[in-house]
């Protein structure tokens, strides 16, 4: 019997992970063990596979692939397309790059952690942007999220979008303050066949202008959200919480839902960059105050029908239609698992490229002391940074590394349900990369996990009575592929 890999998939390999299948629909790769991968590579419409001679595991694997439509029985004139044939990349696999195309901004945000009002991290030349796109393609990074500063201030952004298209790199999301989002900009994207999601900031009804430092910023952001809804773009919002806007959290979430926003992330401002001023000290919420605001709001959120997906720092997250809400802080990891489980699961999937070319695990680390240990792709090739470097070491830090890397986590009574919290929060608190995250400590040791559960439980039960969870969705073939192993 001859089989053929569906045209949706590509045989691909990356440094340290040579047995990969790239799914062009969900734009993500999955990895198999060598034996099963070699069997799959025989599905090229040329090689015969004697199914009756396969081991049970291989036979089950092949059968499920056929059932899922990942492979099919080959016809006489079928062939494997050239772009499906196996190729490797000289870098570790990363699904997406979060990329600052400029360190400058047209607003004067009082809380900017990367000090964009002063363009502290500079702004790359056009030639550097072109070279970055080339390096992303060379490394097999097929998705980018563009951010800044404010990316839309770049006159050459249309050329960058075209370059990404030419290299087969998808523009997944644009992070913007919304001021420059208009019809011509969207026309430009659509002329290139690009429809990214948009991530905007909105810091509360009647409060946005204050934090953004420019009159009219709130009006422009709302106008952008309305336009994006009208044009059918997906939108998400981040809201930075402080003393001046905490009282409008509920109204702001409901207002954003009315504008078609699909999700809101809300949390206190990071204590970096512009936020380190005497004026900001009067606006900063303590972690206990922030968690108390969340505990009071969560029942209101469910009473309002959970109008959009919501994440409240690490304390609470819910997507409408799901059977359960969860806390990011609550992440169980047994001693047997801690040596394999990443300290931050996101860091195995994405990485950040700063306006200065610095490659780091995430954007919030660009102004922490760890930056001095990292490399710029303007100096060292990205393929080398993503293969073997300090960045790789940090991004693959495990829960065990964190528990062994400080004197508190291993002996903490909450170690069974806390995996150490956020590495960026630990750095901001000057505890070191493997140090404790004081925000996670407050959440558990202050009893806030119980407080939030008690506040949410009755409201969530009532919400589910009115809006029961949707039926379980069938996963896409690529998402089910690991279950074949």
Coordinates of C-alpha atoms in Angstrom, one line a residue:
X1 CA 0.0 0.0 0.0
X2 CA 1.2 3.5 -0.9
X3 CA 0.2 6.5 1.2
X4 CA 0.6 10.3 0.7
X5 CA 1.0 13.1 3.3
X6 CA -1.8 15.6 3.0
X7 CA -0.8 18.9 1.3
X8 CA -1.5 20.7 4.5
X9 CA 1.7 19.3 6.1
X10 CA 5.4 19.6 5.6
X11 CA 8.3 17.4 6.7
X12 CA 10.6 19.7 8.8
X13 CA 13.3 19.5 11.3
X14 CA 15.0 22.0 13.6
X15 CA 18.2 22.0 15.6
X16 CA 17.8 19.4 18.4
X17 CA 14.4 18.4 17.1
X18 CA 14.8 16.8 13.7
X19 CA 11.6 14.8 13.5
X20 CA 8.9 17.5 12.9
X21 CA 5.7 18.0 10.9
X22 CA 4.7 21.5 10.1
X23 CA 1.0 22.2 9.8
X24 CA 0.4 25.1 7.4
X25 CA -3.2 25.6 8.7
X26 CA -2.5 26.2 12.4
X27 CA 1.1 27.3 11.6
X28 CA 2.7 25.1 14.2
X29 CA 5.0 22.1 14.3
X30 CA 4.7 18.8 16.1
X31 CA 7.4 16.3 16.8
X32 CA 7.6 12.5 16.8
X33 CA 10.1 9.9 17.8
X34 CA 12.5 8.7 15.1
X35 CA 10.8 5.3 14.4
X36 CA 7.3 6.7 13.8
X37 CA 8.7 9.7 11.9
X38 CA 10.6 7.4 9.5
X39 CA 7.4 5.5 8.9
X40 CA 5.5 8.7 8.2
X41 CA 8.2 9.9 5.7
X42 CA 7.5 6.8 3.7
X43 CA 4.0 8.3 2.9
X44 CA 5.3 9.9 -0.3
X45 CA 3.2 8.1 -2.9
X46 CA 6.3 6.1 -4.0
X47 CA 7.3 3.8 -1.2
X48 CA 5.3 0.7 -0.5
X49 CA 4.2 0.1 3.1
X50 CA 3.4 -3.5 4.0
X51 CA 0.9 -2.8 6.7
X52 CA 0.6 -6.4 7.7
X53 CA 4.2 -6.5 8.7
X54 CA 4.1 -3.4 10.9
X55 CA 4.4 -3.6 14.6
X56 CA 1.2 -2.9 16.5
X57 CA 2.2 0.6 17.6
X58 CA 3.1 1.5 14.0
X59 CA -0.1 0.0 12.6
X60 CA -2.2 2.0 15.1
X61 CA -0.3 5.1 14.3
X62 CA -0.8 4.8 10.5
X63 CA -4.4 4.0 10.9
X64 CA -5.1 7.0 13.1
X65 CA -3.2 9.3 10.7
X66 CA -5.4 8.0 7.9
X67 CA -8.6 8.5 9.9
X68 CA -7.5 12.1 10.8
X69 CA -6.8 12.9 7.1
X70 CA -3.2 13.6 7.7
X71 CA -2.3 10.9 5.2
X72 CA -4.4 9.1 2.5
X73 CA -4.0 6.2 0.2
X74 CA -2.1 7.4 -2.9
X75 CA -3.5 7.2 -6.4
X76 CA -1.6 6.5 -9.6
X77 CA -0.8 10.1 -10.3
X78 CA -0.3 11.4 -6.8
X79 CA 3.0 12.8 -5.7
X80 CA 4.6 14.6 -2.8
X81 CA 5.0 18.3 -3.5
X82 CA 8.5 19.8 -3.5
X83 CA 7.7 22.1 -0.6
X84 CA 6.5 19.1 1.5
X85 CA 9.9 17.4 1.3
X86 CA 12.1 17.2 4.3
X87 CA 14.3 20.2 5.2
X88 CA 16.0 21.3 8.4
X89 CA 16.7 24.7 10.0
X90 CA 19.9 25.5 12.0
X91 CA 18.0 26.8 15.0
X92 CA 15.8 25.5 17.8
X93 CA 12.1 25.5 17.0
X94 CA 10.2 28.6 18.0
X95 CA 6.6 29.0 16.8
X96 CA 6.5 32.8 16.9
X97 CA 8.7 35.9 17.3
X98 CA 7.5 38.9 19.3
X99 CA 9.3 41.7 17.5
X100 CA 9.8 45.3 18.3
X101 CA 10.3 47.1 15.0
X102 CA 10.9 50.4 16.8
X103 CA 11.7 51.5 20.3
X104 CA 10.0 54.9 19.7
X105 CA 6.4 55.9 20.3
X106 CA 4.0 58.8 19.5
X107 CA 2.5 58.8 23.0
X108 CA 4.1 59.6 26.3
X109 CA 2.9 56.8 28.5
X110 CA 3.7 57.3 32.2
X111 CA 4.2 53.6 32.8
X112 CA 6.1 52.5 29.7
X113 CA 8.5 49.7 30.9
X114 CA 10.8 50.1 27.9
X115 CA 10.8 54.0 28.1
X116 CA 9.5 54.4 24.5
X117 CA 8.8 58.1 25.0
X118 CA 12.5 58.5 25.1
X119 CA 13.3 55.7 22.5
X120 CA 15.6 54.3 25.1
X121 CA 16.2 51.1 23.0
X122 CA 16.6 53.0 19.7
X123 CA 15.0 52.1 16.4
X124 CA 16.4 49.7 13.8
X125 CA 17.3 50.9 10.3
X126 CA 15.3 49.6 7.4
X127 CA 18.3 47.4 6.4
X128 CA 18.3 45.8 9.9
X129 CA 14.6 45.0 9.6
X130 CA 15.1 43.4 6.2
X131 CA 18.0 41.3 7.6
X132 CA 15.8 40.3 10.6
X133 CA 13.1 38.9 8.3
X134 CA 15.8 37.0 6.4
X135 CA 17.1 35.5 9.7
X136 CA 13.7 34.5 10.8
X137 CA 13.1 32.7 7.6
X138 CA 16.5 31.0 7.8
X139 CA 15.6 29.8 11.3
X140 CA 12.2 28.4 10.4
X141 CA 10.2 30.9 12.4
X142 CA 7.0 31.2 10.4
X143 CA 5.0 33.6 12.6
X144 CA 5.6 37.0 14.0
X145 CA 3.8 39.5 16.3
X146 CA 4.9 43.1 15.6
X147 CA 5.1 45.5 18.5
X148 CA 7.1 48.6 19.5
X149 CA 7.2 51.3 20.9
X150 CA 4.5 52.0 18.4
X151 CA 5.0 50.0 15.2
X152 CA 2.7 52.1 13.1
X153 CA 4.9 55.1 13.2
X154 CA 7.3 53.4 10.8
X155 CA 6.9 54.6 7.2
X156 CA 8.4 51.4 5.9
X157 CA 6.0 49.1 7.7
X158 CA 4.2 48.2 4.5
X159 CA 7.5 47.0 3.0
X160 CA 8.1 44.9 6.1
X161 CA 4.7 43.3 5.7
X162 CA 5.5 42.5 2.1
X163 CA 8.9 41.0 3.0
X164 CA 7.2 38.8 5.6
X165 CA 4.8 37.6 2.9
X166 CA 7.6 36.9 0.5
X167 CA 9.3 34.7 3.1
X168 CA 6.2 32.8 4.0
X169 CA 6.1 34.4 7.5
X170 CA 2.6 35.1 8.9
X171 CA 1.9 38.4 10.7
X172 CA -0.2 37.0 13.6
X173 CA -0.7 40.1 15.7
X174 CA 0.0 43.8 15.8
X175 CA 0.4 45.5 19.2
X176 CA -0.5 49.1 18.9
X177 CA -1.9 52.0 20.9
X178 CA -4.4 52.5 18.1
X179 CA -3.7 56.1 17.3
X180 CA -2.7 55.4 13.8
X181 CA -5.1 52.6 13.0
X182 CA -7.2 53.9 10.1
X183 CA -8.8 52.8 6.8
X184 CA -5.7 53.3 4.7
X185 CA -3.6 51.2 7.0
X186 CA -6.2 48.3 7.0
X187 CA -6.4 48.7 3.2
X188 CA -2.7 48.2 3.0
X189 CA -2.8 45.0 5.0
X190 CA -5.7 43.6 3.0
X191 CA -4.0 44.5 -0.3
X192 CA -1.3 42.1 0.9
X193 CA -3.7 39.4 2.0
X194 CA -2.9 40.0 5.6
X195 CA -5.5 40.0 8.4
X196 CA -3.6 40.0 11.8
X197 CA -5.2 40.2 15.2
X198 CA -4.8 43.5 17.0
X199 CA -3.7 43.9 20.6
X200 CA -4.5 47.4 21.9
X201 CA -4.1 49.0 25.3
X202 CA -7.1 50.6 27.1
X203 CA -6.6 51.9 30.6
X204 CA -10.2 52.5 31.7
X205 CA -13.1 54.7 30.8
X206 CA -12.2 58.3 31.5
X207 CA -8.7 57.3 32.6
X208 CA -6.9 56.3 29.5
X209 CA -5.6 59.8 28.6
X210 CA -3.9 60.2 32.0
X211 CA -1.8 57.1 31.7
X212 CA -1.0 57.6 28.0
X213 CA 0.2 61.2 28.5
X214 CA -1.6 62.7 25.5
X215 CA -5.1 64.3 25.3
X216 CA -7.4 62.4 22.9
X217 CA -5.7 59.1 23.3
X218 CA -8.8 57.4 24.7
X219 CA -11.0 58.7 21.8
X220 CA -8.5 57.5 19.2
X221 CA -8.3 54.0 20.8
X222 CA -12.0 53.7 20.9
X223 CA -12.3 54.8 17.3
X224 CA -9.7 52.2 16.3
X225 CA -11.6 49.5 18.1
X226 CA -14.8 50.4 16.4
X227 CA -13.1 50.5 13.0
X228 CA -11.5 47.1 13.6
X229 CA -14.9 45.6 14.6
X230 CA -16.5 47.1 11.5
X231 CA -13.8 45.6 9.3
X232 CA -14.0 42.2 11.0
X233 CA -10.6 42.1 12.7
X234 CA -10.0 40.2 16.0
X235 CA -9.1 42.5 18.9
X236 CA -7.8 42.0 22.4
X237 CA -7.0 44.6 25.0
X238 CA -4.5 45.0 27.9
X239 CA -5.5 47.2 30.8
X240 CA -2.9 48.4 33.3
X241 CA -4.4 48.7 36.8
X242 CA -3.6 51.5 39.2
X243 CA -5.3 53.6 41.9
X244 CA -6.9 56.0 39.4
X245 CA -8.6 53.4 37.3
X246 CA -9.4 50.5 39.6
X247 CA -13.0 51.8 40.2
X248 CA -13.9 51.6 36.5
X249 CA -12.7 48.0 35.8
X250 CA -16.2 46.6 35.5
X251 CA -17.6 49.3 33.3
X252 CA -14.5 49.2 31.1
X253 CA -14.7 45.5 30.5
X254 CA -18.3 45.7 29.6
X255 CA -17.7 48.7 27.3
X256 CA -14.8 46.8 25.6
X257 CA -17.1 43.8 25.1
X258 CA -19.6 46.1 23.3
X259 CA -16.8 47.1 20.9
X260 CA -16.2 43.5 19.9
X261 CA -13.1 42.9 22.0
X262 CA -12.6 39.2 22.4
X263 CA -10.3 39.2 25.5
X264 CA -8.9 41.5 28.2
X265 CA -5.7 41.0 30.2
X266 CA -5.6 43.2 33.3
X267 CA -2.9 43.6 35.9
X268 CA -0.9 46.1 37.9
X269 CA 1.8 48.1 36.1
X270 CA 5.3 46.5 35.9
X271 CA 7.7 48.4 38.1
X272 CA 10.1 49.2 35.3
X273 CA 11.1 52.1 33.1
X274 CA 8.9 55.2 33.3
X275 CA 6.9 53.8 36.2
X276 CA 9.9 54.3 38.5
X277 CA 9.0 57.9 39.4
X278 CA 7.9 59.6 42.7
X279 CA 4.5 60.3 41.0
X280 CA 4.0 56.7 40.2
X281 CA 4.6 55.7 43.8
X282 CA 1.3 57.2 44.8
X283 CA -0.5 55.3 42.1
X284 CA 1.0 51.8 42.6
X285 CA -1.2 49.1 44.1
X286 CA 0.2 46.6 46.5
X287 CA -0.3 43.0 45.5
X288 CA -2.8 42.5 48.2
X289 CA -4.8 45.6 47.0
X290 CA -4.7 44.3 43.4
X291 CA -6.0 40.8 44.5
X292 CA -8.7 42.4 46.6
X293 CA -9.9 44.3 43.5
X294 CA -10.0 41.1 41.5
X295 CA -11.9 39.2 44.2
X296 CA -14.5 41.9 44.3
X297 CA -14.8 42.1 40.5
X298 CA -14.9 38.4 39.6
X299 CA -18.5 37.9 40.8
X300 CA -19.6 41.0 38.9
X301 CA -17.9 39.6 35.8
X302 CA -19.9 36.4 35.9
X303 CA -23.1 38.3 36.8
X304 CA -22.5 40.3 33.6
X305 CA -22.5 37.1 31.7
X306 CA -18.7 36.8 31.2
X307 CA -18.9 39.1 28.2
X308 CA -15.4 38.3 27.0
X309 CA -12.3 36.2 27.9
X310 CA -10.6 37.6 30.9
X311 CA -7.2 37.3 32.6
X312 CA -6.6 39.0 35.9
X313 CA -2.8 38.9 36.3
X314 CA -2.0 35.3 37.4
X315 CA -4.9 35.1 39.8
X316 CA -7.8 34.3 37.5
X317 CA -8.5 33.4 33.8
X318 CA -11.7 32.4 32.1
X319 CA -12.9 31.9 28.5
X320 CA -16.6 32.0 27.9
X321 CA -18.0 28.6 27.2
X322 CA -15.4 26.7 29.2
X323 CA -16.4 24.4 32.1
X324 CA -13.9 25.8 34.5
X325 CA -12.0 29.0 35.3
X326 CA -8.4 28.7 36.5
X327 CA -5.5 30.5 38.1
X328 CA -2.2 30.7 36.2
X329 CA -0.4 30.7 39.6
X330 CA -1.9 27.3 40.4
X331 CA 0.3 25.0 38.4
X332 CA 1.0 21.6 39.9
X333 CA 4.3 19.9 39.1
X334 CA 5.4 16.7 40.9
X335 CA 9.1 16.0 41.7
X336 CA 9.1 13.4 38.9
X337 CA 8.0 16.1 36.4
X338 CA 9.9 19.1 37.6
X339 CA 13.1 18.2 35.6
X340 CA 11.1 18.3 32.3
X341 CA 8.5 20.9 32.9
X342 CA 9.5 24.4 31.7
X343 CA 9.4 27.1 34.3
X344 CA 7.4 29.1 31.8
X345 CA 5.7 27.1 29.1
X346 CA 5.4 30.1 26.8
X347 CA 9.1 30.5 26.5
X348 CA 9.4 27.2 24.6
X349 CA 7.0 28.6 22.0
X350 CA 8.0 32.3 21.6
X351 CA 10.8 34.7 22.0
X352 CA 11.3 38.5 21.9
X353 CA 13.4 40.6 19.5
X354 CA 14.0 44.1 20.9
X355 CA 14.4 47.3 18.9
X356 CA 18.1 47.0 19.6
X357 CA 18.1 43.4 18.3
X358 CA 18.4 41.9 21.7
X359 CA 17.0 38.3 21.8
X360 CA 15.4 37.6 25.1
X361 CA 12.9 35.1 26.6
X362 CA 10.2 37.8 26.8
X363 CA 9.7 41.5 26.3
X364 CA 9.5 42.5 30.0
X365 CA 13.1 41.4 30.5
X366 CA 14.5 44.0 28.1
X367 CA 15.2 46.4 31.0
X368 CA 16.2 43.9 33.7
X369 CA 19.8 43.1 34.6
X370 CA 19.6 39.9 32.7
X371 CA 19.8 41.8 29.5
X372 CA 23.6 42.1 29.8
X373 CA 23.9 38.3 29.4
X374 CA 22.0 38.2 26.1
X375 CA 23.0 38.8 22.5
X376 CA 21.7 41.0 19.7
X377 CA 21.0 39.5 16.3
X378 CA 22.6 42.6 14.8
X379 CA 25.9 41.3 16.2
X380 CA 25.4 37.6 16.5
X381 CA 23.4 35.6 13.9
X382 CA 20.0 34.5 15.1
X383 CA 20.7 30.9 14.1
X384 CA 23.4 30.8 16.6
X385 CA 21.4 32.5 19.3
X386 CA 18.5 30.1 18.8
X387 CA 20.9 27.1 18.7
X388 CA 23.2 27.4 21.7
X389 CA 23.4 30.6 23.8
X390 CA 22.5 32.1 27.2
X391 CA 19.0 32.8 25.7
X392 CA 18.5 29.1 25.1
X393 CA 19.7 28.2 28.6
X394 CA 17.2 30.7 30.1
X395 CA 14.3 29.8 28.0
X396 CA 14.6 26.1 28.8
X397 CA 14.8 26.6 32.6
X398 CA 12.7 24.0 34.3
X399 CA 10.5 24.1 37.4
X400 CA 13.3 22.1 39.0
X401 CA 15.8 24.7 38.2
X402 CA 13.7 27.3 39.9
X403 CA 13.0 25.1 43.0
X404 CA 16.7 24.4 43.3
X405 CA 17.8 28.0 42.4
X406 CA 16.6 29.8 45.5
X407 CA 16.3 29.0 49.2
X408 CA 12.5 29.3 49.5
X409 CA 10.6 27.4 46.8
X410 CA 11.8 23.9 47.6
X411 CA 10.8 24.1 51.3
X412 CA 7.6 26.1 50.7
X413 CA 4.4 24.5 51.9
X414 CA 2.7 25.4 48.6
X415 CA 5.4 23.8 46.4
X416 CA 2.9 21.1 45.3
X417 CA 0.6 23.6 43.6
X418 CA 3.0 26.4 42.7
X419 CA 5.7 26.0 40.0
X420 CA 7.6 29.2 41.0
X421 CA 5.5 31.9 39.3
X422 CA 6.8 34.2 36.6
X423 CA 10.5 34.6 35.8
X424 CA 9.9 38.2 34.7
X425 CA 8.3 39.1 38.1
X426 CA 11.2 37.5 39.9
X427 CA 13.6 39.7 37.9
X428 CA 11.6 42.8 38.5
X429 CA 11.7 42.1 42.2
X430 CA 15.5 41.7 41.9
X431 CA 15.4 38.1 43.1
X432 CA 17.3 36.7 40.1
X433 CA 16.1 34.6 37.1
X434 CA 15.7 31.5 39.3
X435 CA 14.4 33.4 42.3
X436 CA 11.0 33.4 43.9
X437 CA 8.1 35.4 42.3
X438 CA 6.8 37.5 45.2
X439 CA 3.5 37.9 43.5
X440 CA 2.9 34.2 43.5
X441 CA 4.1 34.0 47.1
X442 CA 1.5 36.6 48.1
X443 CA -1.2 34.8 46.2
X444 CA -0.7 31.5 48.1
X445 CA 0.7 32.6 51.5
X446 CA -1.9 35.4 51.8
X447 CA -4.8 33.0 51.3
X448 CA -5.8 34.7 48.1
X449 CA -6.3 31.5 46.2
X450 CA -9.0 30.6 48.7
X451 CA -10.5 34.1 48.8
X452 CA -10.8 34.2 45.0
X453 CA -12.3 30.7 44.8
X454 CA -14.9 31.6 47.5
X455 CA -15.7 34.8 45.7
X456 CA -16.0 33.2 42.3
X457 CA -17.8 29.9 43.1
X458 CA -21.4 31.0 43.7
X459 CA -21.3 33.5 40.8
X460 CA -19.8 31.0 38.5
X461 CA -22.4 28.4 39.4
X462 CA -25.2 30.8 38.6
X463 CA -23.5 31.8 35.3
X464 CA -23.3 28.1 34.3
X465 CA -27.0 27.7 34.9
X466 CA -27.8 30.5 32.5
X467 CA -25.0 29.7 30.0
X468 CA -23.9 26.1 30.1
X469 CA -20.6 25.2 28.5
X470 CA -20.6 24.6 24.8
X471 CA -20.2 21.0 23.6
X472 CA -16.6 19.9 23.4
X473 CA -15.1 20.9 20.1
X474 CA -13.3 18.4 18.0
X475 CA -9.6 19.1 17.9
X476 CA -7.9 19.7 14.6
X477 CA -5.8 16.7 13.3
X478 CA -2.5 18.4 14.2
X479 CA -3.7 19.0 17.7
X480 CA -4.5 15.3 18.1
X481 CA -1.4 13.9 16.5
X482 CA 0.6 13.4 19.7
X483 CA -2.1 11.1 20.9
X484 CA -1.1 8.7 18.2
X485 CA 2.3 8.0 19.8

